[in-house]
Coordinates of C-alpha atoms in Angstrom, one line a residue:
Chain A
X565 CA -34.3 -0.1 -10.7
X566 CA -33.5 0.4 -7.0
X567 CA -29.8 -0.3 -7.9
X568 CA -30.2 2.6 -10.4
X569 CA -31.9 4.9 -8.0
X570 CA -29.3 4.0 -5.4
X571 CA -26.3 5.0 -7.9
X572 CA -27.6 8.0 -9.1
X573 CA -28.4 8.8 -5.5
X574 CA -24.7 8.5 -4.5
X575 CA -23.9 10.5 -7.4
X576 CA -21.6 7.7 -9.1
X577 CA -23.8 8.0 -12.3
X578 CA -22.2 11.0 -13.6
X579 CA -18.7 10.2 -11.5
X580 CA -17.8 7.4 -13.1
X581 CA -14.4 7.3 -11.1
X582 CA -16.0 7.2 -7.8
X583 CA -18.0 3.7 -8.4
X584 CA -14.3 2.5 -9.7
X585 CA -12.4 3.8 -6.8
X586 CA -15.3 2.7 -4.3
X587 CA -15.4 -0.6 -6.0
X588 CA -11.5 -0.9 -5.9
X589 CA -11.0 -0.1 -2.2
X590 CA -14.1 -2.6 -1.3
X591 CA -12.2 -5.5 -2.9
X592 CA -8.9 -4.6 -0.9
X593 CA -10.8 -4.5 2.4
X594 CA -12.7 -7.6 1.5
X595 CA -9.6 -9.7 0.6
X596 CA -7.9 -8.4 3.9
X597 CA -10.7 -9.2 6.0
X598 CA -12.5 -12.0 4.5
X599 CA -10.6 -14.8 3.1
X600 CA -12.1 -15.8 -0.6
X601 CA -10.6 -19.1 -2.2
X602 CA -8.3 -18.2 -5.4
X603 CA -11.5 -19.1 -7.6
X604 CA -13.9 -17.2 -5.8
X605 CA -13.4 -13.6 -7.4
X606 CA -13.3 -15.1 -10.8
X607 CA -16.4 -16.9 -9.9
X608 CA -18.3 -14.0 -8.9
X609 CA -17.4 -12.0 -11.6
X610 CA -18.5 -14.8 -14.2
X611 CA -21.9 -15.0 -12.3
X612 CA -22.5 -11.5 -12.6
X613 CA -21.2 -11.2 -16.2
X614 CA -23.8 -14.2 -17.4
X615 CA -26.6 -12.4 -15.6
X616 CA -25.8 -9.3 -17.3
X617 CA -26.5 -11.5 -20.3
X618 CA -29.9 -11.9 -19.5
X619 CA -32.3 -9.5 -21.5
X620 CA -34.1 -8.5 -18.7
X621 CA -31.3 -7.1 -16.7
X622 CA -29.1 -5.9 -19.4
X623 CA -29.9 -2.5 -19.4
X624 CA -29.5 -2.0 -15.6
X625 CA -26.8 -4.3 -14.9
X626 CA -23.7 -2.3 -16.6
X627 CA -23.5 -0.4 -13.1
X628 CA -23.2 -3.6 -11.3
X629 CA -21.0 -5.5 -13.5
X630 CA -18.5 -2.6 -13.6
X631 CA -18.6 -2.6 -9.7
X632 CA -18.4 -6.3 -9.4
X633 CA -15.3 -6.3 -11.9
X634 CA -13.8 -3.2 -9.7
X635 CA -14.1 -5.2 -6.7
X636 CA -12.4 -8.3 -8.0
X637 CA -9.7 -6.1 -9.6
X638 CA -9.1 -4.6 -5.9
X639 CA -8.7 -8.3 -4.3
X640 CA -6.6 -9.2 -6.8
X641 CA -4.2 -6.3 -6.6
X642 CA -4.1 -6.7 -3.0
X643 CA -3.6 -10.7 -3.5
X644 CA -0.6 -10.0 -5.7
X645 CA 1.0 -7.5 -4.1
X646 CA 1.1 -9.6 -0.8
X647 CA 2.1 -12.9 -2.1
X648 CA 5.1 -14.0 -1.5
X649 CA 7.6 -16.1 -3.7
X650 CA 8.6 -19.4 -2.7
X651 CA 12.5 -18.1 -2.2
X652 CA 11.5 -15.2 -0.7
X653 CA 13.9 -14.0 2.2
X654 CA 11.1 -13.6 4.8
X655 CA 10.8 -17.5 4.4
X656 CA 14.2 -18.0 6.0
X657 CA 13.8 -16.4 8.9
X658 CA 14.5 -18.5 12.0
X659 CA 16.7 -20.8 9.6
X660 CA 18.9 -23.0 11.7
X661 CA 22.2 -21.8 10.5
X662 CA 24.8 -23.2 12.5
X663 CA 26.8 -20.1 12.4
X664 CA 26.1 -16.8 10.6
X665 CA 24.3 -16.3 7.6
X666 CA 25.9 -14.4 4.8
X667 CA 23.5 -12.3 2.4
X668 CA 24.3 -10.6 -0.8
X669 CA 22.0 -8.0 -1.7
X670 CA 21.9 -4.7 -3.7
X671 CA 21.1 -1.4 -1.8
X672 CA 17.8 0.0 -3.3
X673 CA 17.3 3.1 -0.7
X674 CA 19.0 6.1 0.7
X675 CA 21.6 5.1 3.3
X676 CA 20.8 6.7 6.7
X677 CA 23.6 7.2 8.9
X678 CA 22.6 7.9 12.6
X679 CA 25.1 8.7 15.2
X680 CA 23.9 8.9 19.0
X681 CA 26.2 9.2 21.8
X682 CA 26.9 5.3 22.3
X683 CA 27.1 4.0 18.7
X684 CA 26.8 4.5 14.9
X685 CA 24.4 3.1 12.6
X686 CA 24.0 2.6 9.4
X687 CA 20.6 1.5 7.9
X688 CA 19.3 0.9 4.2
X689 CA 16.8 -1.3 2.6
X690 CA 18.5 -4.0 0.2
X691 CA 17.1 -6.5 -2.6
X692 CA 18.4 -9.6 -1.5
X693 CA 20.1 -11.8 -3.8
X694 CA 21.8 -14.6 -2.4
X695 CA 21.7 -16.1 1.3
X696 CA 24.3 -18.5 2.5
X697 CA 23.7 -20.7 5.7
X698 CA 25.6 -23.5 6.8
X699 CA 27.8 -23.9 3.9
X700 CA 24.6 -24.0 1.8
X701 CA 23.7 -21.2 -1.1
X702 CA 20.6 -20.6 -2.3
X703 CA 19.1 -17.5 -4.3
X704 CA 16.5 -15.3 -2.6
X705 CA 14.6 -12.4 -3.5
X706 CA 12.7 -9.9 -1.9
X707 CA 13.6 -6.7 0.0
X708 CA 15.3 -6.7 3.7
X709 CA 15.8 -3.7 6.0
X710 CA 19.6 -3.6 6.6
X711 CA 21.0 -2.3 10.0
X712 CA 24.8 -2.1 10.3
X713 CA 25.8 -1.3 13.9
X714 CA 29.3 0.4 13.1
X715 CA 30.4 2.9 10.7
X716 CA 30.6 1.8 6.7
X717 CA 30.9 2.9 3.6
X718 CA 27.9 2.1 1.8
X719 CA 26.6 3.7 -1.6
X720 CA 23.2 3.0 -3.4
X721 CA 23.1 0.6 -6.2
X722 CA 26.1 -1.2 -4.8
X723 CA 26.2 -4.8 -4.5
X724 CA 26.8 -6.0 -0.8
X725 CA 28.2 -8.9 1.1
X726 CA 26.9 -9.1 4.9
X727 CA 27.4 -11.2 7.7
X728 CA 25.0 -11.5 10.4
X729 CA 21.5 -12.5 11.6
X730 CA 18.2 -12.7 9.8
X731 CA 15.0 -11.9 11.8
X732 CA 11.4 -10.6 11.7
X733 CA 10.9 -6.8 11.7
X734 CA 11.0 -5.6 15.4
X735 CA 7.2 -4.2 16.2
X736 CA 7.9 -1.1 18.6
X737 CA 5.4 -1.5 21.6
X738 CA 3.8 1.6 22.0
X739 CA 0.4 3.3 22.2
X740 CA -2.1 3.8 19.7
X741 CA -2.8 1.4 17.1
X742 CA 0.2 2.2 14.7
X743 CA 2.5 -0.9 13.8
X744 CA 5.9 -0.3 12.5
X745 CA 6.2 -4.0 11.1
X746 CA 3.0 -3.1 8.9
X747 CA 4.5 0.2 7.8
X748 CA 7.4 -1.9 6.8
X749 CA 5.0 -4.8 5.2
X750 CA 3.4 -2.1 3.1
X751 CA 6.7 -1.4 1.8
X752 CA 7.2 -4.9 0.7
X753 CA 9.8 -5.4 3.8
X754 CA 9.1 -8.9 5.7
X755 CA 12.9 -9.3 7.1
X756 CA 15.5 -7.3 8.6
X757 CA 19.2 -8.3 8.5
X758 CA 21.6 -6.7 11.4
X759 CA 25.1 -6.8 11.1
X760 CA 26.8 -6.4 14.3
X761 CA 30.1 -4.5 15.3
X762 CA 32.2 -7.4 13.9
X763 CA 30.3 -8.4 11.4
X764 CA 31.2 -8.4 7.3
X765 CA 30.1 -5.2 5.2
X766 CA 31.8 -5.6 2.1
X767 CA 31.3 -4.0 -1.1
X768 CA 31.4 -6.1 -4.1
X769 CA 30.6 -3.7 -6.9
X770 CA 28.7 -0.2 -7.3
X771 CA 26.4 0.1 -10.4
X772 CA 25.4 3.8 -9.4
X773 CA 21.9 4.5 -9.2
X774 CA 19.6 5.8 -12.3
X775 CA 19.7 9.4 -13.1
X776 CA 16.4 10.4 -12.2
X777 CA 16.4 9.2 -8.4
X778 CA 19.9 10.9 -8.2
X779 CA 18.6 14.0 -9.4
X780 CA 15.6 13.6 -6.7
X781 CA 18.3 12.9 -4.1
X782 CA 20.4 15.9 -5.3
X783 CA 17.6 18.4 -5.3
X784 CA 16.4 17.3 -1.7
X785 CA 20.1 17.9 -0.6
X786 CA 20.5 21.3 -2.2
X787 CA 17.1 22.5 -0.6
X788 CA 18.2 21.3 3.0
X789 CA 21.7 22.7 2.3
X790 CA 20.2 26.0 1.8
X791 CA 18.2 26.0 4.8
X792 CA 21.1 24.8 6.9
X793 CA 23.4 27.6 5.9
X794 CA 21.1 30.6 6.6
X795 CA 19.0 29.3 9.7
X796 CA 19.6 28.0 13.1
X797 CA 19.3 24.0 13.4
X798 CA 15.6 24.4 15.1
X799 CA 14.7 26.6 12.2
X800 CA 16.3 24.7 9.3
X801 CA 14.8 21.6 10.5
X802 CA 11.3 22.6 10.7
X803 CA 11.5 24.5 6.9
X804 CA 13.1 21.1 5.7
X805 CA 10.0 19.5 7.3
X806 CA 7.9 22.0 5.4
X807 CA 9.5 21.8 2.1
X808 CA 10.9 18.5 1.9
X809 CA 8.8 16.2 4.2
X810 CA 12.5 15.6 5.8
X811 CA 11.3 15.2 9.6
X812 CA 14.6 14.1 11.2
X813 CA 15.7 17.6 11.8
X814 CA 12.6 19.0 13.9
X815 CA 13.6 19.1 17.2
X816 CA 11.3 17.2 20.2
X817 CA 9.8 20.0 21.6
X818 CA 8.6 21.7 18.4
X819 CA 7.2 18.0 17.2
X820 CA 5.4 18.2 20.6
X821 CA 4.0 22.0 20.0
X822 CA 2.6 20.8 16.9
X823 CA 1.0 17.8 18.4
X824 CA -0.5 19.3 21.0
X825 CA -2.0 22.2 19.0
X826 CA -3.6 20.0 16.5
X827 CA -1.3 21.2 13.7
X828 CA 0.9 18.1 12.8
X829 CA -1.0 18.0 9.4
X830 CA 1.4 20.9 8.6
X831 CA 4.5 19.0 8.8
X832 CA 3.4 16.6 6.1
X833 CA 4.3 17.9 2.7
X834 CA 0.4 17.8 1.4
X835 CA -2.2 19.6 -0.7
X836 CA -1.2 23.0 0.6
X837 CA 2.7 22.7 -0.5
X838 CA 1.8 21.1 -3.9
X839 CA -0.5 24.0 -4.8
X840 CA 1.9 26.7 -3.7
X841 CA 4.5 24.9 -5.8
X842 CA 1.9 24.1 -9.0
X843 CA 0.9 27.9 -8.7
X844 CA 4.5 29.1 -8.2
X845 CA 5.9 27.4 -11.4
X846 CA 2.7 28.4 -13.4
X847 CA 3.4 32.0 -12.4
X848 CA 7.3 32.0 -13.2
X849 CA 6.1 30.4 -16.6
X850 CA 3.6 32.8 -17.2
X851 CA 6.2 35.8 -17.2
X852 CA 7.6 33.5 -20.3
X853 CA 6.6 34.0 -23.9
X854 CA 5.3 30.3 -23.9
X855 CA 1.3 29.3 -24.7
X856 CA -1.0 28.6 -22.0
X857 CA -1.1 24.6 -23.0
X858 CA 2.8 24.3 -22.5
X859 CA 2.8 26.1 -19.2
X860 CA -0.1 24.0 -17.7
X861 CA 1.8 20.9 -19.4
X862 CA 5.2 22.1 -17.5
X863 CA 3.7 22.7 -14.3
X864 CA 2.0 19.3 -14.6
X865 CA 5.9 17.8 -15.1
X866 CA 7.3 20.0 -12.3
X867 CA 4.5 19.2 -9.8
X868 CA 5.5 15.6 -10.2
X869 CA 9.1 16.2 -9.6
X870 CA 8.3 18.0 -6.4
X871 CA 6.1 15.4 -5.4
X872 CA 9.1 12.6 -5.9
X873 CA 11.6 15.1 -4.4
X874 CA 9.4 15.3 -1.1
X875 CA 9.4 11.6 -0.8
X876 CA 6.2 10.6 -2.6
X877 CA 4.2 9.8 0.5
X878 CA 0.4 9.3 0.3
X879 CA -0.5 12.8 0.7
X880 CA 1.9 14.4 -1.6
X881 CA 0.9 12.0 -4.4
X882 CA -2.7 12.8 -3.5
X883 CA -2.3 16.2 -4.0
X884 CA 0.0 16.0 -6.8
X885 CA -2.6 13.9 -8.7
X886 CA -5.5 16.3 -8.1
X887 CA -3.6 19.2 -9.0
X888 CA -2.2 17.4 -12.1
X889 CA -5.8 16.4 -13.2
X890 CA -7.3 19.9 -12.5
X891 CA -4.6 21.4 -14.7
X892 CA -5.1 19.0 -17.5
X893 CA -8.7 19.3 -17.5
X894 CA -7.9 23.0 -18.9
X895 CA -6.0 21.6 -21.4
X896 CA -8.2 18.9 -22.6
X897 CA -11.0 21.2 -22.3
X898 CA -12.9 18.9 -19.6
X899 CA -15.2 20.0 -17.3
X900 CA -13.8 19.2 -13.9
X901 CA -15.3 17.8 -10.8
X902 CA -13.9 17.2 -7.2
X903 CA -15.2 14.1 -6.3
X904 CA -14.2 12.5 -9.4
X905 CA -10.7 14.2 -9.2
X906 CA -10.1 12.7 -5.6
X907 CA -11.4 9.2 -6.9
X908 CA -8.5 9.2 -9.3
X909 CA -5.9 10.1 -7.1
X910 CA -7.2 7.3 -4.7
X911 CA -7.0 4.9 -7.8
X912 CA -3.2 6.2 -8.7
X913 CA -2.2 5.5 -5.2
X914 CA -4.0 2.2 -4.2
X915 CA -3.6 0.5 -7.7
X916 CA 0.3 1.0 -7.7
X917 CA 0.1 0.0 -3.8
X918 CA -2.9 -1.6 -2.5
X919 CA -2.0 -1.9 1.5
X920 CA -1.7 2.0 1.3
X921 CA -5.4 1.9 1.7
X922 CA -4.7 0.7 5.6
X923 CA -2.0 3.4 6.0
X924 CA -2.7 6.1 8.6
X925 CA -1.7 9.0 6.5
X926 CA -3.3 8.0 3.5
X927 CA -6.6 7.9 5.6
X928 CA -6.2 11.0 7.2
X929 CA -5.4 12.5 3.7
X930 CA -8.1 11.5 1.9
X931 CA -10.9 11.6 4.7
X932 CA -9.6 15.3 5.2
X933 CA -10.0 16.4 1.7
X934 CA -13.5 14.5 1.6
X935 CA -14.9 16.4 4.6
X936 CA -13.7 19.5 3.0
X937 CA -15.9 18.8 0.2
X938 CA -19.1 17.1 1.6
X939 CA -19.0 19.3 5.0
X940 CA -17.3 22.5 4.8
X941 CA -20.4 23.9 2.3
X942 CA -22.9 22.7 4.8
X943 CA -21.2 24.6 7.7
X944 CA -20.9 27.6 5.8
X945 CA -24.5 27.7 5.0
X946 CA -25.4 27.6 8.9
X947 CA -23.4 30.9 9.5
X948 CA -25.3 34.2 8.9
X949 CA -24.5 35.5 5.4
X950 CA -22.5 38.7 4.4
X951 CA -19.8 40.1 2.4
X952 CA -17.3 40.6 5.3
X953 CA -18.7 37.4 7.1
X954 CA -18.4 35.2 3.8
X955 CA -14.3 34.6 4.3
X956 CA -14.7 34.2 7.8
X957 CA -17.5 31.8 7.5
X958 CA -15.6 29.6 4.8
X959 CA -12.2 29.9 6.7
X960 CA -13.9 28.5 10.0
X961 CA -16.1 26.1 8.0
X962 CA -13.0 24.5 6.5
X963 CA -11.6 24.5 9.9
X964 CA -14.6 22.5 11.5
X965 CA -15.0 20.3 8.8
X966 CA -11.4 19.1 8.5
X967 CA -11.5 18.6 12.6
X968 CA -14.9 16.7 12.2
X969 CA -14.1 14.4 9.4
X970 CA -10.3 13.5 10.9
X971 CA -11.3 13.3 14.4
X972 CA -12.5 9.5 14.2
X973 CA -9.1 8.5 12.8
X974 CA -6.9 10.5 14.9
X975 CA -8.9 9.0 18.2
X976 CA -8.6 5.5 16.6
X977 CA -5.0 5.6 15.8
X978 CA -3.5 7.7 18.3
X979 CA -6.1 8.0 21.0
X980 CA -5.9 11.5 21.4
X981 CA -8.6 14.7 20.7
X982 CA -7.2 18.0 20.1
X983 CA -10.3 20.4 20.2
X984 CA -7.7 23.3 20.3
X985 CA -6.9 22.8 16.7
X986 CA -10.0 24.7 15.4
X987 CA -8.7 27.8 16.7
X988 CA -4.6 26.9 16.2
X989 CA -5.4 26.2 12.5
X990 CA -7.2 29.9 11.9
X991 CA -3.6 31.7 12.2
X992 CA -1.1 28.7 11.4
X993 CA -2.4 28.0 8.0
X994 CA -2.0 31.7 6.4
X995 CA 1.5 31.6 8.3
X996 CA 2.5 28.5 6.8
X997 CA 1.5 30.0 3.5
X998 CA 3.8 33.2 4.2
X999 CA 6.5 30.9 5.5
X1000 CA 6.3 28.5 2.5
X1001 CA 6.7 31.8 0.1
X1002 CA 9.5 33.1 2.1
X1003 CA 11.3 29.5 1.9
X1004 CA 11.2 29.6 -2.2
X1005 CA 12.5 33.5 -1.9
X1006 CA 15.4 32.5 0.2
X1007 CA 16.2 29.4 -2.4
X1008 CA 16.0 31.8 -5.4
X1009 CA 18.4 34.6 -3.3
X1010 CA 20.3 31.8 -2.2
X1011 CA 23.2 32.8 -4.6
X1012 CA 23.3 36.4 -3.6
X1013 CA 24.4 36.4 -0.1
X1014 CA 23.3 39.8 1.0
X1015 CA 19.6 39.4 -0.3
X1016 CA 19.5 35.9 1.2
X1017 CA 20.7 37.1 4.5
X1018 CA 18.0 39.6 4.4
X1019 CA 15.2 37.2 3.4
X1020 CA 16.4 34.8 6.1
X1021 CA 15.9 37.2 9.0
X1022 CA 12.4 38.0 7.8
X1023 CA 12.1 33.8 7.6
X1024 CA 13.5 33.3 10.9
X1025 CA 11.3 35.9 12.5
X1026 CA 7.9 34.3 10.9
X1027 CA 8.9 31.0 11.8
X1028 CA 9.6 31.9 15.5
X1029 CA 6.2 33.9 15.2
X1030 CA 4.5 30.8 14.2
X1031 CA 5.9 28.1 16.4
X1032 CA 5.5 31.0 19.3
X1033 CA 1.4 31.3 18.6
X1034 CA 1.4 27.3 18.2
X1035 CA 2.9 27.3 21.9
X1036 CA 0.5 29.2 23.3
X1037 CA -2.3 27.6 22.0
X1038 CA -0.8 24.5 23.8
X1039 CA -1.1 26.4 27.1
X1040 CA -5.1 26.1 26.7
X1041 CA -6.4 23.9 29.3
X1042 CA -8.4 21.0 27.5
X1043 CA -7.3 21.6 24.2
X1044 CA -5.6 18.9 23.8
X1045 CA -6.0 15.2 25.7
X1046 CA -5.4 11.7 25.5
X1047 CA -8.4 9.2 25.6
X1048 CA -8.3 6.8 28.5
X1049 CA -9.5 4.2 26.4
X1050 CA -8.8 4.1 22.6
X1051 CA -11.7 3.6 20.6
X1052 CA -12.3 0.1 18.5
X1053 CA -12.9 -0.1 15.0
X1054 CA -16.6 -0.7 15.7
X1055 CA -16.4 2.6 17.7
X1056 CA -14.6 4.4 15.0
X1057 CA -17.0 3.2 12.2
X1058 CA -20.1 4.0 14.4
X1059 CA -18.7 8.0 14.5
X1060 CA -18.5 7.9 10.7
X1061 CA -21.8 6.5 10.3
X1062 CA -23.5 9.3 12.4
X1063 CA -21.1 11.8 10.7
X1064 CA -22.6 10.8 7.3
X1065 CA -26.2 10.4 8.6
X1066 CA -26.1 14.2 10.0
X1067 CA -24.5 15.2 6.2
X1068 CA -27.4 13.3 4.8
X1069 CA -29.9 15.0 6.8
X1070 CA -28.6 18.4 6.4
X1071 CA -28.1 18.0 2.6
X1072 CA -31.5 16.8 2.0
X1073 CA -33.1 19.2 4.5
X1074 CA -34.7 16.3 6.6
X1075 CA -36.3 17.6 9.9
X1076 CA -35.5 15.1 12.6
X1077 CA -37.3 14.7 15.9
X1078 CA -35.5 16.3 18.7
X1079 CA -35.5 13.1 20.3
X1080 CA -33.8 11.4 17.5
X1081 CA -31.5 14.5 17.4
X1082 CA -30.3 13.8 20.7
X1083 CA -29.8 10.4 20.0
X1084 CA -27.8 10.6 17.1
Chain B
X1108 CA 5.6 51.4 -18.0
X1109 CA 5.7 48.1 -18.7
X1110 CA 2.1 46.2 -18.9
X1111 CA 2.4 44.2 -15.4
X1112 CA -0.6 41.9 -14.9
X1113 CA -2.6 42.3 -11.2
X1114 CA -0.5 39.0 -10.3
X1115 CA 2.8 40.2 -11.3
X1116 CA 2.4 43.5 -9.4
X1117 CA 1.5 41.8 -6.1
X1118 CA 4.2 39.4 -6.5
X1119 CA 6.6 42.4 -6.9
X1120 CA 5.2 44.3 -4.1
X1121 CA 5.5 41.3 -1.8
X1122 CA 9.1 40.8 -3.1
X1123 CA 9.8 44.6 -2.0
X1124 CA 7.7 43.9 1.8
X1125 CA 9.8 41.1 2.4
X1126 CA 13.1 42.9 1.5
X1127 CA 12.2 46.1 3.6
X1128 CA 10.9 43.8 6.3
X1129 CA 14.1 41.8 6.5
X1130 CA 16.3 44.9 6.5
X1131 CA 14.0 46.6 9.3
X1132 CA 14.4 43.5 11.4
X1133 CA 18.3 43.4 10.5
X1134 CA 18.3 47.2 12.0
X1135 CA 16.4 46.0 15.1
X1136 CA 19.0 43.3 16.2
X1137 CA 21.9 45.8 15.2
X1138 CA 20.5 48.8 17.3
X1139 CA 19.3 46.0 20.1
X1140 CA 21.0 42.9 20.2
X1141 CA 19.3 41.6 23.0
X1142 CA 16.1 41.5 20.9
X1143 CA 17.9 38.7 18.7
X1144 CA 17.3 36.0 21.7
X1145 CA 13.6 36.5 21.2
X1146 CA 13.8 34.3 17.8
X1147 CA 14.9 31.4 19.9
X1148 CA 11.5 29.3 20.2
X1149 CA 12.5 26.8 17.9
X1150 CA 15.7 26.1 19.3
X1151 CA 15.0 26.5 23.1
X1152 CA 13.7 23.2 24.7
X1153 CA 12.4 25.6 27.5
X1154 CA 9.4 25.9 24.9
X1155 CA 8.0 22.3 25.1
X1156 CA 4.5 22.0 26.3
X1157 CA 4.7 20.3 29.8
X1158 CA 2.4 17.5 31.1
X1159 CA 0.8 18.2 34.4
X1160 CA 1.9 15.1 36.3
X1161 CA -0.7 15.3 38.8
X1162 CA -3.7 15.3 36.2
X1163 CA -2.0 13.3 33.2
X1164 CA -3.6 9.7 32.7
X1165 CA -1.7 6.4 31.9
X1166 CA -1.8 6.8 28.2
X1167 CA -0.2 10.3 28.1
X1168 CA 2.3 9.3 31.0
X1169 CA 3.9 6.7 28.9
X1170 CA 4.7 9.0 26.0
X1171 CA 7.0 10.8 28.5
X1172 CA 10.8 9.3 27.3
X1173 CA 12.2 7.3 30.3
X1174 CA 8.8 6.1 31.7
X1175 CA 7.6 2.9 30.9
X1176 CA 4.3 1.3 32.0
X1177 CA 5.5 0.2 35.1
X1178 CA 6.7 3.7 36.3
X1179 CA 3.3 5.3 34.7
X1180 CA 1.5 2.6 37.1
X1181 CA 3.5 3.7 40.0
X1182 CA 2.9 7.5 39.7
X1183 CA -0.8 6.8 39.2
X1184 CA -0.9 4.6 42.4
X1185 CA 1.2 6.7 44.4
X1186 CA -1.2 9.8 43.1
X1187 CA -3.9 8.1 44.3
X1188 CA -2.9 7.3 47.7
X1189 CA -1.1 10.9 48.6
X1190 CA -3.3 12.8 46.5
X1191 CA -0.3 14.8 44.5
X1192 CA 3.4 14.5 44.0
X1193 CA 4.8 18.2 44.6
X1194 CA 8.5 18.0 43.2
X1195 CA 11.2 16.4 41.4
X1196 CA 12.6 14.9 44.8
X1197 CA 9.2 13.1 45.5
X1198 CA 9.3 11.6 41.8
X1199 CA 13.0 10.4 42.2
X1200 CA 12.2 8.7 45.6
X1201 CA 8.9 7.3 43.9
X1202 CA 10.4 5.9 40.9
X1203 CA 14.0 5.3 42.3
X1204 CA 15.7 6.3 39.1
X1205 CA 19.0 8.2 39.1
X1206 CA 19.1 12.0 40.0
X1207 CA 20.3 12.6 36.1
X1208 CA 17.4 10.8 34.8
X1209 CA 15.0 12.7 37.2
X1210 CA 16.3 16.1 36.1
X1211 CA 15.7 14.9 32.3
X1212 CA 12.3 13.6 33.5
X1213 CA 11.2 16.9 35.6
X1214 CA 11.8 18.8 32.0
X1215 CA 8.8 17.3 30.9
X1216 CA 6.6 18.0 33.7
X1217 CA 4.8 20.6 35.7
X1218 CA 4.0 20.4 39.1
X1219 CA 0.7 22.0 39.8

């Protein structure tokens, strides 16, 4: 009875996906922090299943059984994702070679050519195939991050023979809790192979790439090329960041402006971009004589394509899944529920890659949306009502909710707090919407130079106005500061516990004694 | 008259507005070329938000390129002993860095 009441309280009885996602994520967290033997999870699941057969429990036990099954599934997913094969390349790090190692591998990522004043570097991810050390060859598997410290002709999909040294990826020390090694590890990269200036980098054969990734790369290249043609390098870099998520072209001072005005989320392709793309596609298709269902399905497919072109990071996949579920709910004539949709998006990401649960981008994206769903209506309710005021109340409510929701994570990972973001986001969000729309128009007119140059001037003005306004916000004293001591995990969790308590009390209109309120 | 929907009409109006705005701005740049210099925020590194060298904490100082933990600690100790760093020359004396490096560093700081 108590369990049923608990489930109905948290709203999972009519939101099954929320229960499944919560259980799955709990399983991943338990597996990461509490070492359970291999037989542990099946044993727990069997015990709960046997318990469910007892007549007294039968009616009430379905929810518990489902939750336990999800927990076990989450734990199993993380274990299988992080398990290493016996011949995994990372097991040969520190091998006494008695000379250089030879690695045969296949390039599986885009090849990044980086040229600095001192050196040229070619960087890519490869699937290891064969490792030769001290005259002994062995078949190996697993991904490896390859860096060639000279100019080299490398194409995606080609098989290479490299000579160099194998090591664990460097964890670049810095402030905050972000770890480069963990980021690589979540991409299944546990080893790095360096080819020095005189090292061997020979292409054995080139099988090419499957046409879908090739088309994705071509689309990204075309988008970047159009902006580079009509805008200055700084402007083109920012546009590429906003539309395709390619951040390498954004200048350092612009990154600093975004960081200090608390608007860095704009540089990540996320919900707003995907929503605008979905709306744009739907709008263009609505001009054609096609049935509504076909339009919606086409919008789903093209949104997924945009998410792929934009790099498939957690925020963009989350928003693509949410918008697809939203559109499909109309096609299937099903009622749509925001929390359920968010839970489906969580599942879509963590089932494919369970380590994404510990990724800062994933956490910021989902907690941001969750705070918009849970906190924003409560804040709007605190303001005075009125037809004119309603728009501003909602706008301010969204900004405050996003700030409250993400502050804990930002402080935990980056050790910064940005109160000015509450103000900076108010002009920033509509300006970015305008800039995205202008960017889309520039792409449409890119084939007609006169119109394209006219739109490009409007876009340049909007971009400079936008960054100029953000720069003014960075001048406000106390708008951004570094914490002297980065909060611990328990402090961050305590912050979210207090935030949830306040949401709970406000939602249930519980009157708190002033002393308790001050204490909270 | 074609049966345009409200959304289509709004989209067409927006497009016309963008074209008129673009042509107007182009005309302004044609009449007064110096106005074009105002569109340099994204390409001009002078618009970098500056860090107050006399107030920044250790965690903020180590975010500056060319400043490691030991340099940040030196700045903090110097501030504690002599209250403030007044100019790039004082910073150069303190950190014992090359003039070129100090010139780059001073671009990140304000000396209030």
